[in-house]
Amino acid sequence: MNSPFQNALEQLEKATKLQQFSTSFLAQMQSPQREIKVSIPVKMDDGTTQVFEGYRVQYCNARGPYKGGIRYHQHTDIEEVKALAFWMALKTAVANIPMGGGKGGITVDPRILSATELEKLSRGWVRAFAPVLGPHQDVPAPDVNTTPQIMSWMVDEYEQLSGDKTKATFTGKPLNNGGSEGRNLATGMGGFYVFDTLKITSKLPEKVTVVIQGMGNVGGNAGRIFSANGHTVIAISDSKGGIYNKAGLDIQAVEQYKKDYGTLQGFPNAQRITNQELLELETDVLIPAALENQITEKNAQAIRAKLVLELANGPTTPEADEILFKKGIYVVPDILANSGGVIVSTFEWEQNLKNEHWSEDEVNKKLHTILKSEANNIWEKAKDLKTDLRRAAFIVALERLEKAMNS
Ligand code: NAD
């Protein structure tokens, strides 16, 4: 299987066959402006020292400071971070916010670290990258396995090193340490606004069934938001597998069960299913909200959803895209569907710089305005070019990036 970055470049190539861009611009889009790999030594609780590999990729800052989350995962490497940084550069352009694209990571399974070790590692990442970070240079945020608590340690470490007290160098912070109302829910909420905007045009029923892969920050919140709006979540999973009930799951009860027992196994009145089976369930909406390369040429033919809302980054491979398009399944691409996170992160950055605090209502109204307008814009572009939503979103983003690079 291709690496996520190979997939990203293939998506770029496919989109730019439909509309011409200058060769010098495209050459710049094919590689990041800067990629940095560091070693982070951590004194472990048992007195030994372990060295972890950390990354920051600064892909493109033509439209504003680099912006993008930090992922902690045992399989994270520089190729994955490069792909995520590339998608981020396009995502901030799709949302038309004044940010560029970047991403970071550490190769680590954080579940095997103590809280003290996790804090030391997170502060170590900041010490390694502090010279290239800053509110007007590069503004990281959370991603898989990185929490508001981790952002709090990071912003504190950055403040000690740089003296910068704005807290605007990291977003996704807790509310009591410079965070924004609505940030925790933002990716799920943004996905819901995009879905709600495209629901009628993509001929979905008023109330839909929803299947969600992953129940972390993004998948769990999406489940609650869709349920609260009268839709029926019929299946959800974590890394070990999922549960399914055709009549619907009570998402809050599922989350409570997972909190109490650490697993979904044994949840009452639900059938246990694998992640593979979950992806192939008959449903109106399928939400991948875990990792890359989940819908591939191997299972795309078996997908029975009417619409795939990509809340994860890179869940669908380019080969699978073609199969789904031929089957008439709409794929709402990650760079539009999950952009709520970076949009509200940008609101958080703006509030920190202006020393303001916006209400949740104000945050959600601004988020809704942006996403409704951009989702319609991309839908129209896809219709004009007779293409899928991913190529349309790429073209919208590339037009904005090319203009910024030329100005
Ligand atoms: P998270 O760490 O909070 O949760 C990840 C979830 O995925 C967990 O429930 C985990 O059990 C599950 N998971 C891991 N591997 C899996 C597998 N193979 N099959 C099924 N489930 C699996 O992470 P998150 O912040 O919710 O991020 C999820 C996705 O959303 C990622 O692709 C991330 O890049 C993307 N995303 C996150 C944000 C954000 O604001 N956090 C914003 C935009 C996009």
Coordinates of C-alpha atoms and ligand atoms in Angstrom, one line a residue:
M1 CA 0.0 0.0 0.0
N2 CA 1.2 3.5 -0.8
S3 CA 2.4 5.8 2.1
P4 CA 0.0 8.6 3.0
F5 CA 2.3 11.1 1.3
Q6 CA 2.3 9.1 -1.9
N7 CA -1.5 9.1 -1.8
A8 CA -1.4 12.9 -1.2
L9 CA 0.8 13.5 -4.2
E10 CA -1.5 11.3 -6.3
Q11 CA -4.5 13.3 -5.2
L12 CA -2.6 16.4 -6.3
E13 CA -1.8 15.0 -9.7
K14 CA -5.4 13.9 -10.3
A15 CA -6.8 17.3 -9.4
T16 CA -4.3 19.2 -11.5
K17 CA -5.3 17.2 -14.6
L18 CA -8.6 19.0 -14.5
Q19 CA -7.3 22.5 -14.2
Q20 CA -4.0 24.0 -15.1
F21 CA -1.6 25.6 -12.6
S22 CA 1.8 27.0 -13.2
T23 CA 4.6 24.4 -13.1
S24 CA 6.7 26.4 -10.7
F25 CA 3.7 26.6 -8.2
L26 CA 3.1 22.8 -8.6
A27 CA 6.8 22.0 -8.0
Q28 CA 6.6 24.0 -4.7
M29 CA 3.5 22.1 -3.7
Q30 CA 5.2 18.8 -4.1
S31 CA 7.6 19.1 -1.2
P32 CA 7.5 20.8 2.2
Q33 CA 9.4 24.0 2.8
R34 CA 11.0 22.4 5.8
E35 CA 11.1 19.0 7.6
I36 CA 12.8 18.5 10.9
K37 CA 13.5 15.3 12.8
V38 CA 14.9 15.4 16.4
S39 CA 15.8 13.1 19.2
I40 CA 14.0 13.7 22.5
P41 CA 15.7 12.1 25.5
V42 CA 13.4 11.3 28.5
K43 CA 14.4 10.2 31.9
M44 CA 11.9 7.4 32.6
D45 CA 10.4 6.6 36.0
D46 CA 12.7 3.7 36.4
G47 CA 15.8 5.9 36.1
T48 CA 16.7 4.8 32.6
T49 CA 16.9 7.3 29.7
Q50 CA 14.8 6.6 26.6
V51 CA 15.2 8.5 23.3
F52 CA 12.1 9.2 21.2
E53 CA 12.0 10.5 17.6
G54 CA 10.1 13.8 17.1
Y55 CA 9.0 15.6 13.9
R56 CA 7.8 18.9 12.6
V57 CA 7.0 19.5 9.0
Q58 CA 6.4 23.1 7.9
Y59 CA 4.8 22.6 4.5
C60 CA 3.7 25.9 3.3
N61 CA 3.3 29.4 4.8
A62 CA 2.2 31.3 1.8
R63 CA -1.2 32.1 3.4
G64 CA -0.1 32.6 7.1
P65 CA 1.9 30.9 9.9
Y66 CA 2.3 27.1 9.7
K67 CA -0.6 25.4 11.5
G68 CA -1.2 21.8 12.4
G69 CA -1.5 19.2 15.1
I70 CA 1.0 17.0 16.8
R71 CA 0.4 13.2 16.7
Y72 CA 1.6 10.7 19.2
H73 CA 1.4 7.2 17.8
Q74 CA 3.6 4.1 17.6
H75 CA 3.4 4.1 13.7
T76 CA 3.9 7.8 13.2
D77 CA 6.9 8.7 11.0
I78 CA 8.2 11.6 8.9
E79 CA 6.3 10.3 5.8
E80 CA 3.0 10.4 7.6
V81 CA 3.6 13.8 9.1
K82 CA 4.6 15.1 5.7
A83 CA 1.2 14.0 4.3
L84 CA -0.7 15.4 7.2
A85 CA 1.2 18.7 6.8
F86 CA 0.4 18.8 3.1
W87 CA -3.3 18.2 3.7
M88 CA -3.2 21.0 6.3
A89 CA -1.9 23.5 3.8
L90 CA -4.8 22.7 1.6
K91 CA -7.3 22.6 4.4
T92 CA -6.5 26.1 5.7
A93 CA -6.9 27.3 2.1
V94 CA -10.3 25.5 1.7
A95 CA -11.5 27.2 4.9
N96 CA -10.0 30.5 3.7
I97 CA -8.4 31.2 7.1
P98 CA -5.1 33.1 7.4
M99 CA -2.9 30.1 8.2
G100 CA -0.5 27.8 6.4
G101 CA 0.1 24.1 6.8
G102 CA 2.3 22.1 9.1
K103 CA 2.1 19.0 11.3
G104 CA 4.2 17.3 14.0
G105 CA 4.5 14.1 15.8
I106 CA 6.4 11.7 18.0
T107 CA 6.8 7.9 17.4
V108 CA 5.4 6.7 20.7
D109 CA 2.5 4.7 22.1
P110 CA 1.5 7.1 24.8
R111 CA -0.6 4.5 26.6
I112 CA 2.5 2.9 28.0
L113 CA 3.9 6.1 29.5
S114 CA 3.2 7.4 33.0
A115 CA 1.7 10.9 33.3
T116 CA 5.2 12.2 34.4
E117 CA 6.9 10.6 31.4
L118 CA 4.3 12.0 29.0
E119 CA 4.8 15.5 30.4
K120 CA 8.6 15.2 30.1
L121 CA 8.2 14.0 26.5
S122 CA 5.8 16.8 25.6
R123 CA 8.0 19.5 27.1
G124 CA 11.0 17.9 25.3
W125 CA 9.2 18.2 22.0
V126 CA 8.8 21.9 22.6
R127 CA 12.4 22.4 23.7
A128 CA 13.5 20.8 20.4
F129 CA 11.3 22.9 18.2
A130 CA 11.0 26.2 20.1
P131 CA 13.3 28.1 17.7
V132 CA 10.9 27.5 14.8
L133 CA 7.6 28.0 16.6
G134 CA 5.8 31.2 17.6
P135 CA 2.4 32.9 17.2
H136 CA 3.4 34.4 13.8
Q137 CA 5.7 31.5 12.7
D138 CA 4.2 28.1 13.5
V139 CA 1.2 27.3 15.7
P140 CA 0.7 23.6 16.7
A141 CA -2.4 21.9 18.0
P142 CA -3.7 18.5 19.2
D143 CA -4.2 15.5 16.9
V144 CA -4.4 11.7 17.6
N145 CA -3.5 11.0 21.3
T146 CA -2.6 14.6 22.1
T147 CA -5.0 16.3 24.6
P148 CA -5.7 19.8 26.0
Q149 CA -3.6 18.8 29.0
I150 CA -0.6 18.1 26.7
M151 CA -1.2 21.5 24.9
S152 CA -1.2 23.1 28.4
W153 CA 2.3 21.6 29.2
M154 CA 3.5 22.7 25.8
V155 CA 2.4 26.3 26.0
D156 CA 3.8 26.5 29.5
E157 CA 7.2 25.2 28.3
Y158 CA 7.1 27.6 25.4
E159 CA 6.3 30.5 27.7
Q160 CA 9.3 29.7 29.9
L161 CA 11.7 29.4 27.0
S162 CA 10.5 32.4 25.0
G163 CA 8.9 34.8 27.5
D164 CA 5.9 35.0 25.1
K165 CA 2.8 35.3 27.3
T166 CA 0.1 35.5 24.6
K167 CA -0.4 31.6 24.7
A168 CA -1.1 31.9 21.0
T169 CA 1.7 29.5 20.0
F170 CA -0.5 26.4 20.8
T171 CA -4.2 25.9 20.3
G172 CA -6.5 23.2 21.6
K173 CA -5.6 24.3 25.2
P174 CA -7.9 23.8 28.2
L175 CA -10.4 26.6 28.7
N176 CA -8.7 27.7 32.0
N177 CA -5.4 28.2 30.2
G178 CA -6.2 30.2 27.1
G179 CA -8.4 27.7 25.3
S180 CA -11.5 28.6 23.2
E181 CA -15.1 27.7 23.8
G182 CA -16.1 25.1 21.3
R183 CA -12.6 23.9 20.4
N184 CA -13.0 20.4 21.9
L185 CA -16.2 19.8 19.8
A186 CA -15.0 21.8 16.8
T187 CA -14.0 19.0 14.4
G188 CA -17.2 17.0 15.0
M189 CA -19.3 20.1 14.9
G190 CA -17.7 21.3 11.7
G191 CA -18.3 17.9 10.1
F192 CA -21.9 18.1 11.1
Y193 CA -22.3 21.6 9.5
V194 CA -20.7 20.4 6.3
F195 CA -23.0 17.3 6.3
D196 CA -26.1 19.4 7.0
T197 CA -25.2 21.8 4.1
L198 CA -24.7 19.0 1.6
K199 CA -27.6 16.7 2.9
I200 CA -30.2 18.0 0.5
T201 CA -28.1 18.3 -2.6
S202 CA -26.7 14.8 -2.1
K203 CA -30.3 13.5 -1.7
L204 CA -30.1 12.1 1.8
P205 CA -33.2 11.6 3.9
E206 CA -34.1 14.2 6.6
K207 CA -32.9 11.9 9.3
V208 CA -30.0 9.6 8.6
T209 CA -28.3 6.5 9.9
V210 CA -24.7 7.0 10.8
V211 CA -21.7 4.6 11.2
I212 CA -18.5 5.9 12.9
Q213 CA -15.1 4.4 12.9
G214 CA -13.1 5.6 15.9
M215 CA -14.5 7.2 19.1
G216 CA -11.8 9.6 20.2
N217 CA -12.1 13.3 20.3
V218 CA -13.5 13.5 16.7
G219 CA -15.6 10.3 16.4
G220 CA -17.0 10.5 19.9
N221 CA -18.1 14.1 19.6
A222 CA -19.5 13.5 16.1
G223 CA -21.6 10.7 17.5
R224 CA -23.0 12.9 20.2
I225 CA -23.7 15.8 17.8
F226 CA -25.4 13.7 15.2
S227 CA -27.5 12.0 17.9
A228 CA -28.5 15.3 19.5
N229 CA -29.7 16.4 16.1
G230 CA -32.1 13.5 15.7
H231 CA -29.9 11.2 13.6
T232 CA -29.3 7.5 14.5
V233 CA -25.8 6.2 15.1
I234 CA -26.1 2.5 14.5
A235 CA -22.4 1.5 14.9
I236 CA -19.2 2.9 16.4
S237 CA -15.7 1.4 17.1
D238 CA -12.3 1.9 18.7
S239 CA -9.0 0.4 17.7
K240 CA -10.1 -3.1 19.0
G241 CA -13.4 -3.3 17.1
G242 CA -16.9 -2.0 17.2
I243 CA -20.5 -2.5 18.2
Y244 CA -23.7 -2.4 16.1
N245 CA -27.4 -2.1 16.7
K246 CA -29.6 -1.5 13.7
A247 CA -32.1 0.3 15.9
G248 CA -29.5 2.8 17.2
L249 CA -27.0 3.2 20.0
D250 CA -27.1 5.5 22.9
I251 CA -23.8 7.2 22.4
Q252 CA -23.5 8.8 25.8
A253 CA -24.1 5.3 27.4
V254 CA -21.5 3.8 25.0
E255 CA -18.9 6.5 26.1
Q256 CA -19.7 5.9 29.7
Y257 CA -19.3 2.1 29.2
K258 CA -15.9 2.6 27.6
K259 CA -14.8 4.9 30.4
D260 CA -15.9 2.4 33.0
Y261 CA -14.6 -0.8 31.4
G262 CA -11.9 0.5 29.0
T263 CA -13.5 -1.5 26.1
L264 CA -16.7 -1.6 24.0
Q265 CA -16.8 -5.4 24.4
G266 CA -19.9 -6.5 26.4
F267 CA -21.9 -3.3 25.8
P268 CA -25.5 -4.5 26.2
N269 CA -28.0 -4.9 23.3
A270 CA -25.3 -4.6 20.6
Q271 CA -23.6 -6.9 18.3
R272 CA -19.8 -7.0 18.3
I273 CA -18.3 -6.4 14.9
T274 CA -14.8 -5.9 13.5
N275 CA -13.6 -2.5 12.1
Q276 CA -13.7 -4.1 8.6
E277 CA -17.3 -5.2 9.0
L278 CA -18.2 -1.8 10.4
L279 CA -16.9 0.0 7.3
E280 CA -19.1 -2.2 5.1
L281 CA -22.4 -1.8 7.0
E282 CA -25.4 -0.5 5.1
T283 CA -25.9 3.2 6.2
D284 CA -26.7 6.6 4.9
V285 CA -23.5 8.2 6.3
L286 CA -20.2 6.5 7.0
I287 CA -17.7 8.6 9.1
P288 CA -14.1 7.4 9.2
A289 CA -12.7 9.1 12.3
A290 CA -9.5 7.1 13.1
L291 CA -6.5 6.8 10.8
E292 CA -5.3 6.8 7.2
N293 CA -5.8 4.1 4.5
Q294 CA -9.0 2.6 5.9
I295 CA -11.1 2.6 2.6
T296 CA -8.9 1.0 0.0
E297 CA -9.2 -0.8 -3.3
K298 CA -9.7 -4.0 -1.3
N299 CA -13.0 -2.9 0.5
A300 CA -14.3 0.1 -1.6
Q301 CA -16.5 -2.1 -3.7
A302 CA -18.2 -3.4 -0.5
I303 CA -18.9 0.1 0.9
R304 CA -22.7 0.5 1.2
A305 CA -22.9 4.1 2.6
K306 CA -24.5 6.8 0.5
L307 CA -22.1 9.5 1.8
V308 CA -18.6 9.2 3.3
L309 CA -17.8 12.1 5.6
E310 CA -14.0 12.0 6.2
L311 CA -13.4 13.3 9.7
A312 CA -10.1 11.4 9.8
N313 CA -7.2 12.6 7.6
G314 CA -6.5 10.5 4.6
P315 CA -8.9 7.6 5.3
T316 CA -9.6 6.9 1.6
T317 CA -6.9 5.9 -0.9
P318 CA -6.9 7.4 -4.4
E319 CA -7.9 4.0 -5.9
A320 CA -10.8 3.7 -3.5
D321 CA -11.9 7.2 -4.5
E322 CA -12.4 6.1 -8.1
I323 CA -14.4 3.1 -7.1
L324 CA -16.7 5.1 -4.8
F325 CA -17.2 7.8 -7.4
K326 CA -18.2 5.2 -10.0
K327 CA -20.6 3.6 -7.4
G328 CA -22.2 7.1 -7.0
I329 CA -21.1 7.4 -3.3
Y330 CA -20.3 11.0 -2.3
V331 CA -17.0 11.3 -0.5
V332 CA -16.8 14.6 1.4
P333 CA -13.0 15.1 1.6
D334 CA -11.1 15.5 4.8
I335 CA -9.7 18.9 3.8
L336 CA -13.3 20.2 4.0
A337 CA -15.1 17.8 6.3
N338 CA -12.7 18.0 9.3
S339 CA -11.6 21.6 8.9
G340 CA -13.7 22.7 11.9
G341 CA -10.8 21.8 14.2
V342 CA -8.3 24.2 12.5
I343 CA -11.0 26.9 12.0
V344 CA -11.7 27.0 15.7
S345 CA -8.0 26.7 16.5
T346 CA -7.6 29.8 14.4
F347 CA -10.3 31.5 16.4
E348 CA -8.5 30.5 19.6
W349 CA -5.2 32.0 18.3
E350 CA -7.1 35.2 17.3
Q351 CA -8.7 35.5 20.8
N352 CA -5.3 34.9 22.5
L353 CA -3.6 37.7 20.4
K354 CA -6.5 40.1 21.0
N355 CA -6.9 39.1 24.6
E356 CA -10.6 38.3 24.0
H357 CA -12.9 35.5 25.0
W358 CA -15.8 34.6 22.6
S359 CA -18.9 32.7 23.7
E360 CA -19.5 29.1 22.4
D361 CA -22.5 30.5 20.5
E362 CA -20.4 33.1 18.8
V363 CA -17.7 30.5 17.9
N364 CA -20.2 28.1 16.4
K365 CA -22.0 30.8 14.4
K366 CA -18.7 31.9 12.9
L367 CA -17.8 28.2 12.2
H368 CA -21.1 27.6 10.6
T369 CA -20.9 30.6 8.3
I370 CA -17.5 29.6 7.0
L371 CA -18.3 25.9 6.4
K372 CA -21.8 26.5 4.9
S373 CA -20.3 28.9 2.4
E374 CA -17.2 26.7 1.6
A375 CA -19.2 23.5 1.3
N376 CA -21.6 25.1 -1.2
N377 CA -18.6 26.6 -3.0
I378 CA -17.0 23.2 -3.4
W379 CA -20.3 21.5 -4.4
E380 CA -20.7 24.0 -7.2
K381 CA -17.1 23.6 -8.3
A382 CA -17.6 19.8 -8.5
K383 CA -20.8 20.3 -10.5
D384 CA -19.1 22.7 -12.9
L385 CA -16.1 20.4 -13.5
K386 CA -18.2 17.2 -13.4
T387 CA -15.9 15.7 -10.9
D388 CA -15.8 14.5 -7.3
L389 CA -15.7 16.7 -4.2
R390 CA -12.1 15.9 -3.4
R391 CA -10.8 17.2 -6.8
A392 CA -13.1 20.2 -6.5
A393 CA -11.8 21.0 -3.0
F394 CA -8.2 20.6 -4.1
I395 CA -8.8 23.0 -7.0
V396 CA -10.4 25.6 -4.8
A397 CA -7.5 25.3 -2.3
L398 CA -4.8 25.4 -5.0
E399 CA -6.3 28.5 -6.7
R400 CA -6.0 30.3 -3.3
L401 CA -2.5 29.0 -2.6
E402 CA -1.2 30.0 -6.1
K403 CA -2.7 33.5 -5.7
A404 CA -1.0 33.9 -2.3
M405 CA 2.4 32.7 -3.6
N406 CA 2.2 35.1 -6.5
S407 CA 1.3 38.1 -4.5
Ligands
NAD1 P1 -8.0 10.4 19.3 O1 -6.7 10.0 19.7 O2 -8.9 11.3 20.2 O3 -9.0 9.2 18.8 C1 -8.6 8.2 17.9 C2 -9.6 7.1 17.9 O4 -9.4 6.2 16.8 C3 -9.6 6.3 19.2 O5 -11.0 6.0 19.6 C4 -8.9 5.0 18.8 O6 -9.3 3.9 19.5 C5 -9.4 4.9 17.3 N1 -8.6 4.0 16.5 C6 -7.3 4.0 16.4 N2 -6.9 3.1 15.4 C7 -8.1 2.6 15.0 C8 -8.4 1.6 14.0 N3 -7.4 1.0 13.3 N4 -9.6 1.3 13.7 C9 -10.6 2.0 14.4 N5 -10.4 2.9 15.4 C10 -9.1 3.2 15.6 O7 -7.8 11.2 17.9 P2 -8.7 12.3 17.2 O8 -8.2 13.6 17.6 O9 -10.2 11.9 17.4 O10 -8.3 12.1 15.6 C11 -9.0 11.1 14.8 C12 -8.8 11.5 13.3 O11 -9.3 12.8 13.1 C13 -7.3 11.6 12.9 O12 -7.2 11.2 11.6 C14 -7.0 13.0 13.0 O13 -5.9 13.4 12.2 C15 -8.3 13.6 12.6 N6 -8.5 15.0 13.0 C16 -8.4 15.4 14.3 C17 -8.7 16.7 14.6 C18 -8.7 17.2 16.0 O14 -9.1 18.3 16.2 N7 -8.4 16.4 17.0 C19 -9.0 17.7 13.6 C20 -9.0 17.2 12.3 C21 -8.8 15.9 12.0

